[in-house]
mmCIF file of C-alpha atoms and ligand atoms in Angstrom:
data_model
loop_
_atom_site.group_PDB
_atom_site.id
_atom_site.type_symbol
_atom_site.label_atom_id
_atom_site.label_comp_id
_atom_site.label_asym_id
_atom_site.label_seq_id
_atom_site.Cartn_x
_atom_site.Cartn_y
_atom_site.Cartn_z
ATOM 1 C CA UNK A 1 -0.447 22.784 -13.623
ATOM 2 C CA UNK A 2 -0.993 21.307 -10.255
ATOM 3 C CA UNK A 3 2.133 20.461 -8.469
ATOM 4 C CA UNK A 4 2.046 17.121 -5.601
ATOM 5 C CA UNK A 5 4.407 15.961 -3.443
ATOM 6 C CA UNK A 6 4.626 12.100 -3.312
ATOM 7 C CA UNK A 7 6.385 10.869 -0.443
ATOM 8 C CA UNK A 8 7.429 7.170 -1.045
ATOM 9 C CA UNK A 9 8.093 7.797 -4.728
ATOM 10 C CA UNK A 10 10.478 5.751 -5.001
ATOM 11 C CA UNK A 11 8.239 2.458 -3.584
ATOM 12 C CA UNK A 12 5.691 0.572 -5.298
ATOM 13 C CA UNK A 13 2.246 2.187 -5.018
ATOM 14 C CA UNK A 14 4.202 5.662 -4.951
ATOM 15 C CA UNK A 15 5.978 4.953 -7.679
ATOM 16 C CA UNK A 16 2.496 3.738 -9.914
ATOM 17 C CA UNK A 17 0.751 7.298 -7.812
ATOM 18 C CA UNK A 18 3.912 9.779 -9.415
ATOM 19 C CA UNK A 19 3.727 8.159 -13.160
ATOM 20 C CA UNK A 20 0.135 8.425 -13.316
ATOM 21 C CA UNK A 21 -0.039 11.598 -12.076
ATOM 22 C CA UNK A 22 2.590 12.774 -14.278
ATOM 23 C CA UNK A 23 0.586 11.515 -17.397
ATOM 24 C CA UNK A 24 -2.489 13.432 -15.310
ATOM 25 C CA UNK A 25 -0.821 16.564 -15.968
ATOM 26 C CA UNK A 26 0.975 16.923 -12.667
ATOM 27 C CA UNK A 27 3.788 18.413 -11.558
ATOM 28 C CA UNK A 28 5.477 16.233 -9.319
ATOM 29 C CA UNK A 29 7.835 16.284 -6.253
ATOM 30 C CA UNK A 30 9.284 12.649 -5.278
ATOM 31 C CA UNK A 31 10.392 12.163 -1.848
ATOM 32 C CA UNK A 32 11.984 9.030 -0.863
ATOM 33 C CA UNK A 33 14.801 7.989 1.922
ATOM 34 C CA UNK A 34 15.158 4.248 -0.303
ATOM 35 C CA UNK A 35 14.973 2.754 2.955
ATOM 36 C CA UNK A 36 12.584 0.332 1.330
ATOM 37 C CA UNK A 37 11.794 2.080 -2.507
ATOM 38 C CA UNK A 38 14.496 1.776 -5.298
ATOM 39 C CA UNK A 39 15.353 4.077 -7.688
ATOM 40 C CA UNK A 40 14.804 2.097 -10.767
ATOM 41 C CA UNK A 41 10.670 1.883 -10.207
ATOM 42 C CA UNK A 42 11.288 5.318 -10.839
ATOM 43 C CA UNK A 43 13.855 5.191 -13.324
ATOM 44 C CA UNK A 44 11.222 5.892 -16.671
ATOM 45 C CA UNK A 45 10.563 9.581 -14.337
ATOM 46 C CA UNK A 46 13.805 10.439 -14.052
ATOM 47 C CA UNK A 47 13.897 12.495 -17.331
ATOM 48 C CA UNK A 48 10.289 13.929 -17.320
ATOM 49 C CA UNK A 49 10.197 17.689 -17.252
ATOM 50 C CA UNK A 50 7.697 17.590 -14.822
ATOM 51 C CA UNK A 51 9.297 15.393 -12.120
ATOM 52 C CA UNK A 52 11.879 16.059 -9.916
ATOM 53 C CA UNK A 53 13.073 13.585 -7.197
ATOM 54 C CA UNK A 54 14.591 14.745 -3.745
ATOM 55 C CA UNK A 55 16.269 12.138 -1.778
ATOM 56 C CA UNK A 56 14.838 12.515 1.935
ATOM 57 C CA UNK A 57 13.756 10.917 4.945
ATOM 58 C CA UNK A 58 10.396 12.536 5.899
ATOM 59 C CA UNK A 59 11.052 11.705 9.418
ATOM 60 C CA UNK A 60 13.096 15.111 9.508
ATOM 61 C CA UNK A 61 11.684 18.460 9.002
ATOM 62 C CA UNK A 62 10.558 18.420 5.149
ATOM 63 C CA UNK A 63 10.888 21.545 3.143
ATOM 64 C CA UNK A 64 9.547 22.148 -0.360
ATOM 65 C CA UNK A 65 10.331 25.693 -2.293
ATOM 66 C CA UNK A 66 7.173 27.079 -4.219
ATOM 67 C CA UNK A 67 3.379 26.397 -4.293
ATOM 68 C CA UNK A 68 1.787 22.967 -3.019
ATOM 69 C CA UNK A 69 -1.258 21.841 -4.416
ATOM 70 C CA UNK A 70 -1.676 17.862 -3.082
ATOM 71 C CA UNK A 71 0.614 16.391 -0.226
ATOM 72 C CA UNK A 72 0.263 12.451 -0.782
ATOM 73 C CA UNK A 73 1.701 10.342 2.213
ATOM 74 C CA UNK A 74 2.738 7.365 0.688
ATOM 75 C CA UNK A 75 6.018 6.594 2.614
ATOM 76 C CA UNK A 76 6.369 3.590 5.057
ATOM 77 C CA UNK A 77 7.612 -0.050 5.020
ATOM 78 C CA UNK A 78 4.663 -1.878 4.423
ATOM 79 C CA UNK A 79 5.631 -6.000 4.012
ATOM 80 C CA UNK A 80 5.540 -8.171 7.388
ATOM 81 C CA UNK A 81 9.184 -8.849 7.513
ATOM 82 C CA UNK A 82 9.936 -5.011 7.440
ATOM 83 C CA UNK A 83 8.138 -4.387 10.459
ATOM 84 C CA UNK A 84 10.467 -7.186 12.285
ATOM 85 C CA UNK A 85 13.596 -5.280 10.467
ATOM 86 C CA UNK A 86 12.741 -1.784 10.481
ATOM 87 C CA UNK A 87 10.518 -1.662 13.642
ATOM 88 C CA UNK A 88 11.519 1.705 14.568
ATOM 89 C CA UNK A 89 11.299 3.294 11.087
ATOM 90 C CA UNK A 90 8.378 2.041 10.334
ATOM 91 C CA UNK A 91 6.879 3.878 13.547
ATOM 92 C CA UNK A 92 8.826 7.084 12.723
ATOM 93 C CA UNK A 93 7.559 7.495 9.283
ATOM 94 C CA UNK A 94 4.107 6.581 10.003
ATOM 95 C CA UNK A 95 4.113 9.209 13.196
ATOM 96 C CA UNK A 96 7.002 11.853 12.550
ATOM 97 C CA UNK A 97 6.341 11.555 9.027
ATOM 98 C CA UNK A 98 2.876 11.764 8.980
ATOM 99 C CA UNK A 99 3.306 15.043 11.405
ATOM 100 C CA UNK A 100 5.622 16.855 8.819
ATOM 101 C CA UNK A 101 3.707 15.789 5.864
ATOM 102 C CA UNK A 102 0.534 17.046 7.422
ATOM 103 C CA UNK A 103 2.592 20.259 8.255
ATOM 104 C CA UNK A 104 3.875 20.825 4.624
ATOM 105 C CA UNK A 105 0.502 20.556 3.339
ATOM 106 C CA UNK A 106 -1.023 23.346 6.078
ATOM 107 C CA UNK A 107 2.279 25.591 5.009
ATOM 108 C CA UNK A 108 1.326 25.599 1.369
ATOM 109 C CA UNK A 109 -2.725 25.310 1.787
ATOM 110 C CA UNK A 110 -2.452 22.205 0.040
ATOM 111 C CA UNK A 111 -5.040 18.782 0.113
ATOM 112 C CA UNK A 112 -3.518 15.826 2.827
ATOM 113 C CA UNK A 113 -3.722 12.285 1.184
ATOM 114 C CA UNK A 114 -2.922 9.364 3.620
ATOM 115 C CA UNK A 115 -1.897 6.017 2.729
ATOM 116 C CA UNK A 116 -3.766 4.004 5.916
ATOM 117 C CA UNK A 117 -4.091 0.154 5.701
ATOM 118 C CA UNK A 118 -6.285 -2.589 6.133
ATOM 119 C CA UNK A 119 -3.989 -3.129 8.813
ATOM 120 C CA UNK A 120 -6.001 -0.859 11.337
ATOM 121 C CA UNK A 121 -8.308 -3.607 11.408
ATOM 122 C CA UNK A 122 -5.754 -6.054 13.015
ATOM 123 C CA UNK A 123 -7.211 -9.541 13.201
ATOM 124 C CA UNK A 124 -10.882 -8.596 12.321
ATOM 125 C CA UNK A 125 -13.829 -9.712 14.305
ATOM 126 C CA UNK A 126 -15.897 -8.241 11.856
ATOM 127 C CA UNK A 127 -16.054 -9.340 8.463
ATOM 128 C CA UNK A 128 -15.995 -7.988 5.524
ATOM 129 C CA UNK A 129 -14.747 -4.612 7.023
ATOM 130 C CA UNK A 130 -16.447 -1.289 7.042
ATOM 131 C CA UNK A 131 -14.289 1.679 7.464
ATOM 132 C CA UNK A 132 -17.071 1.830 10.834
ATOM 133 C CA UNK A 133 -15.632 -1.199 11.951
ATOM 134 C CA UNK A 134 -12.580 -0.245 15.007
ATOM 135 C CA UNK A 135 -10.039 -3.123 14.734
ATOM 136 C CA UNK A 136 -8.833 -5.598 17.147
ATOM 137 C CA UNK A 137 -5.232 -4.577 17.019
ATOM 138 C CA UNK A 138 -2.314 -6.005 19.159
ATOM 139 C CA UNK A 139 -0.337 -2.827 20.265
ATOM 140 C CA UNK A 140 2.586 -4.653 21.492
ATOM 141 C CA UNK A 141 2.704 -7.408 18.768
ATOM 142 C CA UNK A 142 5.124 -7.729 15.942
ATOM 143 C CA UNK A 143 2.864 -5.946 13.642
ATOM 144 C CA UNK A 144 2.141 -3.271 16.067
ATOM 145 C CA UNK A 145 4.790 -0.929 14.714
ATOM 146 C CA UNK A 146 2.689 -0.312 11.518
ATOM 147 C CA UNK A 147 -0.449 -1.072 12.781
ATOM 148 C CA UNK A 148 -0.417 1.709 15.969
ATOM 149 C CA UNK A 149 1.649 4.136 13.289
ATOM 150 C CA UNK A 150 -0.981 3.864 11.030
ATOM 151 C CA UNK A 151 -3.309 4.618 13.193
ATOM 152 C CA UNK A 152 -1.645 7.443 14.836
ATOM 153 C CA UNK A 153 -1.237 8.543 11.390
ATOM 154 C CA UNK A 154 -5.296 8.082 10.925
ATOM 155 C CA UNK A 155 -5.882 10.056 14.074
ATOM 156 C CA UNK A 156 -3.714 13.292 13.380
ATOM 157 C CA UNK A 157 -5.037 13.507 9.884
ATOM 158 C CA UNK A 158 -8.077 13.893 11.301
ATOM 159 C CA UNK A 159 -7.165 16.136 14.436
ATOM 160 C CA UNK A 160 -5.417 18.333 11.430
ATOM 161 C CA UNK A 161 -8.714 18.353 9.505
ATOM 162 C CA UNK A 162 -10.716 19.229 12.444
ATOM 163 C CA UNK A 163 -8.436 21.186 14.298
ATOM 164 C CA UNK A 164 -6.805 23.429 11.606
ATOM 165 C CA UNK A 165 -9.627 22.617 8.736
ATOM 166 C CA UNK A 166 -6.666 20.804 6.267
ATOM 167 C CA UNK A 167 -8.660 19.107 3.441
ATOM 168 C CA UNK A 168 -7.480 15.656 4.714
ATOM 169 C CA UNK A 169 -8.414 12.038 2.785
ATOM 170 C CA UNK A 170 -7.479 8.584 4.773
ATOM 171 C CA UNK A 171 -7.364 5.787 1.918
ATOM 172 C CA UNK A 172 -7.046 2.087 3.697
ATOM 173 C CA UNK A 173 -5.319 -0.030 1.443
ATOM 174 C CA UNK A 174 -5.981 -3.436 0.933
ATOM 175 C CA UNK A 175 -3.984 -6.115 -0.035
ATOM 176 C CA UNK A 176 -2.504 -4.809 -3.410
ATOM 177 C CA UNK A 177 0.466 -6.568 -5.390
ATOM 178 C CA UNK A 178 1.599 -5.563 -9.378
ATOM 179 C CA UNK A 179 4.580 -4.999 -11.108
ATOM 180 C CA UNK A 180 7.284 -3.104 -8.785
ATOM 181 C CA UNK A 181 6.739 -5.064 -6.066
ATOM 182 C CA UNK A 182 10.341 -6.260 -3.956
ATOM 183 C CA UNK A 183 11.667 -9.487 -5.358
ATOM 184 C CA UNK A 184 12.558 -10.368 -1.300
ATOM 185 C CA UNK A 185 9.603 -7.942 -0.058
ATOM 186 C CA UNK A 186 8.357 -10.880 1.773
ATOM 187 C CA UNK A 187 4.436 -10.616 0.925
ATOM 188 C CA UNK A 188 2.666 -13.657 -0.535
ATOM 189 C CA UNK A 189 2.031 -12.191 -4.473
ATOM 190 C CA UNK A 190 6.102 -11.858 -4.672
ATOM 191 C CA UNK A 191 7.451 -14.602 -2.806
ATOM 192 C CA UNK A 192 5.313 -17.076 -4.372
ATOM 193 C CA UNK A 193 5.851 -15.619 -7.982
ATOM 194 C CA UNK A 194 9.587 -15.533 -7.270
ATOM 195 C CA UNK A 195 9.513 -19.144 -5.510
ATOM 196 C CA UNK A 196 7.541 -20.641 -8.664
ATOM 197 C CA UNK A 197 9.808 -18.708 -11.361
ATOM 198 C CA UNK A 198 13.253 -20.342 -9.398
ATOM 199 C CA UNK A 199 10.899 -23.587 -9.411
ATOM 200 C CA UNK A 200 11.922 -23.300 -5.773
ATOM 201 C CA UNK A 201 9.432 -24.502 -2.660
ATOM 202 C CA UNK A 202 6.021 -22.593 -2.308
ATOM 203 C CA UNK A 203 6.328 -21.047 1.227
ATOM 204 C CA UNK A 204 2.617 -21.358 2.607
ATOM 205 C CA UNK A 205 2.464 -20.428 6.209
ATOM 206 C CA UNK A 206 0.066 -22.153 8.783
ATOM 207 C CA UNK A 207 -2.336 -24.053 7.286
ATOM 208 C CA UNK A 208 -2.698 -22.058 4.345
ATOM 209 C CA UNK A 209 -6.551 -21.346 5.001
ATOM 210 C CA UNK A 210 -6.432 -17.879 6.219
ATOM 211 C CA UNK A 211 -8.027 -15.146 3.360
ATOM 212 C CA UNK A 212 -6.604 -12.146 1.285
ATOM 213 C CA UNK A 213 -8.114 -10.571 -1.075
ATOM 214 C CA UNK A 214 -5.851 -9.072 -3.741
ATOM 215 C CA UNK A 215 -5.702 -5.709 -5.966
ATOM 216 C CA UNK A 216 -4.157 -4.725 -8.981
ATOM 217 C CA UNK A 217 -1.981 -1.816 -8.373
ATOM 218 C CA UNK A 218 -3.484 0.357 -11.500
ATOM 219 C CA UNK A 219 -7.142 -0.025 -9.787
ATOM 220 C CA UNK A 220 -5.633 0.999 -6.502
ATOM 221 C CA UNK A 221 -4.225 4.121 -8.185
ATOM 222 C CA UNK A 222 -7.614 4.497 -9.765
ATOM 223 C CA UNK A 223 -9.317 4.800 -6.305
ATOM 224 C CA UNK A 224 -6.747 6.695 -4.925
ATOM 225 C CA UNK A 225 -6.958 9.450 -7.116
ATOM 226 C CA UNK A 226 -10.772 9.287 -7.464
ATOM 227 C CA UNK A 227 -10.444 9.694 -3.116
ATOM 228 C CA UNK A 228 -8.280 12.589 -4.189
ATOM 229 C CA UNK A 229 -10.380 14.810 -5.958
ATOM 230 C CA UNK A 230 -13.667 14.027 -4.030
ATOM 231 C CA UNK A 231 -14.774 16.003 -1.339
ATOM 232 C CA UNK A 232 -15.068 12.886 1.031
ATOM 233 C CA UNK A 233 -13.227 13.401 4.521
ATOM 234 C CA UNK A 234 -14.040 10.132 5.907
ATOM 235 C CA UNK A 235 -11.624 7.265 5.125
ATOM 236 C CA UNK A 236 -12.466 5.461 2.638
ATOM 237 C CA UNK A 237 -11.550 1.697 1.949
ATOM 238 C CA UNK A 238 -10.051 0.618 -1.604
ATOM 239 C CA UNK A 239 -9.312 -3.006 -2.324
ATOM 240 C CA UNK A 240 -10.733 -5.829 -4.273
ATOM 241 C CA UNK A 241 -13.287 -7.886 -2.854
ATOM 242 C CA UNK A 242 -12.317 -11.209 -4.195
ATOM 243 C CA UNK A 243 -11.240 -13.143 -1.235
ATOM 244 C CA UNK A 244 -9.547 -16.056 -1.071
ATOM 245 C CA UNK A 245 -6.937 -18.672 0.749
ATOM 246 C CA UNK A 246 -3.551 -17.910 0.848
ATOM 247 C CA UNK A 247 -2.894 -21.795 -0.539
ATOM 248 C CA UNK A 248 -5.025 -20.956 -3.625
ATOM 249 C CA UNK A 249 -3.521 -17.728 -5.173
ATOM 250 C CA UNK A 250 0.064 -20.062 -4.503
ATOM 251 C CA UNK A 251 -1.486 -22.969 -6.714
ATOM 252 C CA UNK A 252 -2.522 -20.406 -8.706
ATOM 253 C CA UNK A 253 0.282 -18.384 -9.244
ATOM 254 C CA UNK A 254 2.333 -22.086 -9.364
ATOM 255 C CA UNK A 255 -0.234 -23.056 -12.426
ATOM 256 C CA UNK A 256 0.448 -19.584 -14.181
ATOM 257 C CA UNK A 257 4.068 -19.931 -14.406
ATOM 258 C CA UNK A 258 3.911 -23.393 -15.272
ATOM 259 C CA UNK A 259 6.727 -24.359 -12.301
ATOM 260 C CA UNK A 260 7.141 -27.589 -11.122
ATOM 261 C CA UNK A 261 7.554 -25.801 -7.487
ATOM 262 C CA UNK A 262 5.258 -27.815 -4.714
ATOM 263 C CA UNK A 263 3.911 -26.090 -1.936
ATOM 264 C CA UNK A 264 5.354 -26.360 1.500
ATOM 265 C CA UNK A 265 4.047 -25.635 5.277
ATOM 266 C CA UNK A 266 6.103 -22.985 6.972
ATOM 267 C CA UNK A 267 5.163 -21.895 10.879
ATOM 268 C CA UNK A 268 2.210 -18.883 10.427
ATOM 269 C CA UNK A 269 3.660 -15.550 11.602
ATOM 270 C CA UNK A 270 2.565 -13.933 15.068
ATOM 271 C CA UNK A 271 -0.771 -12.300 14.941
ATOM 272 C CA UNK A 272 -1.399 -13.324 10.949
ATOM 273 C CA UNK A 273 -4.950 -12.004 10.400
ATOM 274 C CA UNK A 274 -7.389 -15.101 9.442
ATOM 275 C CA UNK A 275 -9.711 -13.534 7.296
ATOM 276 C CA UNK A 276 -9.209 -10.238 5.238
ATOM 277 C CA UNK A 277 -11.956 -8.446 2.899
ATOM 278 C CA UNK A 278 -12.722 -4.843 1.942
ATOM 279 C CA UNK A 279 -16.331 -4.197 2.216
ATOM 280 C CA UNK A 280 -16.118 -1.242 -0.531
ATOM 281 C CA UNK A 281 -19.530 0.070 -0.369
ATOM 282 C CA UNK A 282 -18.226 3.602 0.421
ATOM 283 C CA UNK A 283 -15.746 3.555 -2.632
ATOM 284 C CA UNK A 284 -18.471 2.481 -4.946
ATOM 285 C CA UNK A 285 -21.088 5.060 -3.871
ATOM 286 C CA UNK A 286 -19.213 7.891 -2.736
ATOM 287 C CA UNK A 287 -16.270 7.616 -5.464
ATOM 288 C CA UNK A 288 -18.480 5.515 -8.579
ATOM 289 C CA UNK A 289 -15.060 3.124 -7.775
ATOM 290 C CA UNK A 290 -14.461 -0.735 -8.137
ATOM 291 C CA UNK A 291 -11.799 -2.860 -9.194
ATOM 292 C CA UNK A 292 -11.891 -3.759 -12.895
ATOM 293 C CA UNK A 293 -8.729 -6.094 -13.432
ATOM 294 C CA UNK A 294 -9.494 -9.673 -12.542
ATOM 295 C CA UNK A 295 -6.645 -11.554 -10.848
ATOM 296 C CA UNK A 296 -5.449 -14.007 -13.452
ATOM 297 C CA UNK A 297 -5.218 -10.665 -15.754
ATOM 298 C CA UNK A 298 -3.266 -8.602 -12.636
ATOM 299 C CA UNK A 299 -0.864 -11.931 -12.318
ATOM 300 C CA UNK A 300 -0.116 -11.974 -15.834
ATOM 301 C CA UNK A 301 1.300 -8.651 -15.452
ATOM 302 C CA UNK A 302 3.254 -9.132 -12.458
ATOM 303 C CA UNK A 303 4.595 -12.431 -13.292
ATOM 304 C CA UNK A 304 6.227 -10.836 -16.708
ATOM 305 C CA UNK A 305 7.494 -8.023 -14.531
ATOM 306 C CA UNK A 306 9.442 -10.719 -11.906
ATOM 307 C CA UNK A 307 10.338 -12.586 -14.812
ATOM 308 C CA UNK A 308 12.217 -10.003 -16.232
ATOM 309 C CA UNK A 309 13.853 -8.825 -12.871
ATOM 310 C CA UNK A 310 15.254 -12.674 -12.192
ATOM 311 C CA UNK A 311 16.670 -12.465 -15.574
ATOM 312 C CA UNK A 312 18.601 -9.187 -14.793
HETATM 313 N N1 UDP B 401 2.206 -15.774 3.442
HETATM 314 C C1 UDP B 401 2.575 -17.073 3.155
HETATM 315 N N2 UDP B 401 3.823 -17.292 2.637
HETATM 316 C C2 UDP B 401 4.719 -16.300 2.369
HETATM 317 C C3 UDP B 401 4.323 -14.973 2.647
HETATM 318 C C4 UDP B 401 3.064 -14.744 3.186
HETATM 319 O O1 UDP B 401 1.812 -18.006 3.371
HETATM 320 O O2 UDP B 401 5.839 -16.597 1.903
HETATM 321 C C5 UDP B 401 0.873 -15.540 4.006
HETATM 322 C C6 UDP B 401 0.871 -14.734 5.305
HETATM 323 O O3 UDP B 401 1.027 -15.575 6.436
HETATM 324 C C7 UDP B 401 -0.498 -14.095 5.252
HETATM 325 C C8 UDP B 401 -0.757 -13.913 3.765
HETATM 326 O O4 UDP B 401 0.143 -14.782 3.092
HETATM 327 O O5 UDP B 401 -1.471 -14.951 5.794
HETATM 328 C C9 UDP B 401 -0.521 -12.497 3.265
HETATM 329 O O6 UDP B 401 0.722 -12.112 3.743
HETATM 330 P P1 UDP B 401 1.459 -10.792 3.270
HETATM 331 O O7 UDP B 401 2.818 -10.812 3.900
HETATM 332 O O8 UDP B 401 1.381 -10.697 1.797
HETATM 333 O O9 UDP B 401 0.628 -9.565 3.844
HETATM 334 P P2 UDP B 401 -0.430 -9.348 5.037
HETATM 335 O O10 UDP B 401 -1.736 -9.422 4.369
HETATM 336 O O11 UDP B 401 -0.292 -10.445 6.070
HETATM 337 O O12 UDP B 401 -0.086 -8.025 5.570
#
């Protein structure tokens, strides 16, 4: 039985990564400080014989007993108002924690997995992006604290591969949003679903026509572990393709749950990125991976799920 360690298993994507590979046949080691993650995504785990959850912050010196097969990095703050709120964490964990995780996995001979973003790409020039593409980041910019962490966190993975010859795999994540997501996480997907469910005001910032382009979470984890088991080094990007305004997934998501919410105009954040798209070329070829859950079918889900946590 392979064992991983998950840190972030307590969050959204790490929670979806430890349940499916539990059902893979995984053991599994959760690490989580709940800075951000919440015990009840992992809840359903909790009794598994396979899973066993340590509370932690990776920041600090992580130590695991016994053999290490898989060392998945999933731990950071990852919505725009965290980075404003947890500034320094959010640098820690994607530096310090990247460092420790990257040392656990040399210890026990085990394969690195990174969680890396779109965000490397800052406000792209380029468009769609290629993992070739470099980024136009602002280092000193409210977003800098995850951007420049991620990429730190980019950069010693690969020093570590090079340098020590870890088996190291960089996923950039793309906009993703399912069930588990933060009820006040701040991203569009949640805000607008829990705006529309309260029949409250549609928050759309700026003028609405900047692009996303939005994943389910279960063809994320797809890619993920399809990265995983490869024997690509190279980061690799994983998102949907399917771009579009920020002002049409909130109509959408406002016709879905039939509210009577209207949109409103809010002031668009600091360095908002106008244009977002994963060029997944790499995924496709390298890793036979793309997205199979259309959005309407990927809202569905995640309006149920918000549904039921209002109602709680
Ligand atoms: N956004 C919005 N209203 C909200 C939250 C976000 O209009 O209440 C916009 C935000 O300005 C950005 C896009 O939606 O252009 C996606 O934002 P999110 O916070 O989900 O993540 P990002 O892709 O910016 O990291």
């Amino acid at each position: 039985m392979p064992r991983t360690v998950v840190t972030g298993a307590a969050g959204f994507i790490g929670s979806h990564l430890a349940e499916t590979l539990l059902a893979r046949g995984h053991a599994v080691v959760g690490i989580d400080n709940l800075l951000t993650g919440d015990l009840a995504n992992i809840a359903h785990l909790r009794g598994h014989p396979a899973f066993v959850f340590v509370k932690h912050d990776v920041t600090n010196y992580v130590h695991v007993e016994g053999p290490v097969d898989y060392v998945l990095h999933w731990a950071s703050p990852a919505s725009p108002i965290d980075y404003l709120e947890l500034p320094i964490p959010t640098l820690k964990v994607g530096a310090l924690g990247t460092h420790n995780a990257l040392g656990l996995a040399k210890a026990k001979g085990a394969r690195f997995v990174i969680a890396s973003t779109s965000e490397v790409y800052g406000d792209p020039l380029e468009h769609p992006q290629k993992e070739t593409y470099w980024g136009n980041v602002n280092p000193i910019g409210p977003r800098g604290v995850y951007d420049e962490a991620k990429r730190f966190a980019e950069a010693i993975t690969v020093a570590y591969h090079r340098y020590h010859g870890l088996d190291t795999k960089i996923v950039r994540i793309f906009n993703t949003y399912g069930p588990r997501m933060r009820v006040n996480d701040g991203r569009a997907v949640p805000t607008f679903i829990s705006q529309a469910l309260r029949d409250e005001d549609v928050t759309v910032f700026g003028s609405g026509r900047q692009t996303r382009s939005f994943c389910y979470v279960t063809d994320l984890v797809d890619g993920i572990l399809r990265l995983m088991d490869s024997d690509v080094n190279d980061p690799v990007n994983i998102g949907n393709p399917h771009e579009m305004t920020i002002t049409a997934i909130a109509e959408t998501i406002i016709r879905m749950t039939g509210s009577s919410s209207r949109l409103v105009t809010r002031p668009l954040p600091t360095d908002d990125p106008k244009v977002r798209q994963p060029d997944i070329t790499r995924a496709r070829t390298l890793l036979g991976w793309e997205p199979k859950v259309g959005l309407e079918d990927g809202l569905r889900e995640t309006i149920a799920y918000f549904r039921r946590k209002l109602q709680a």
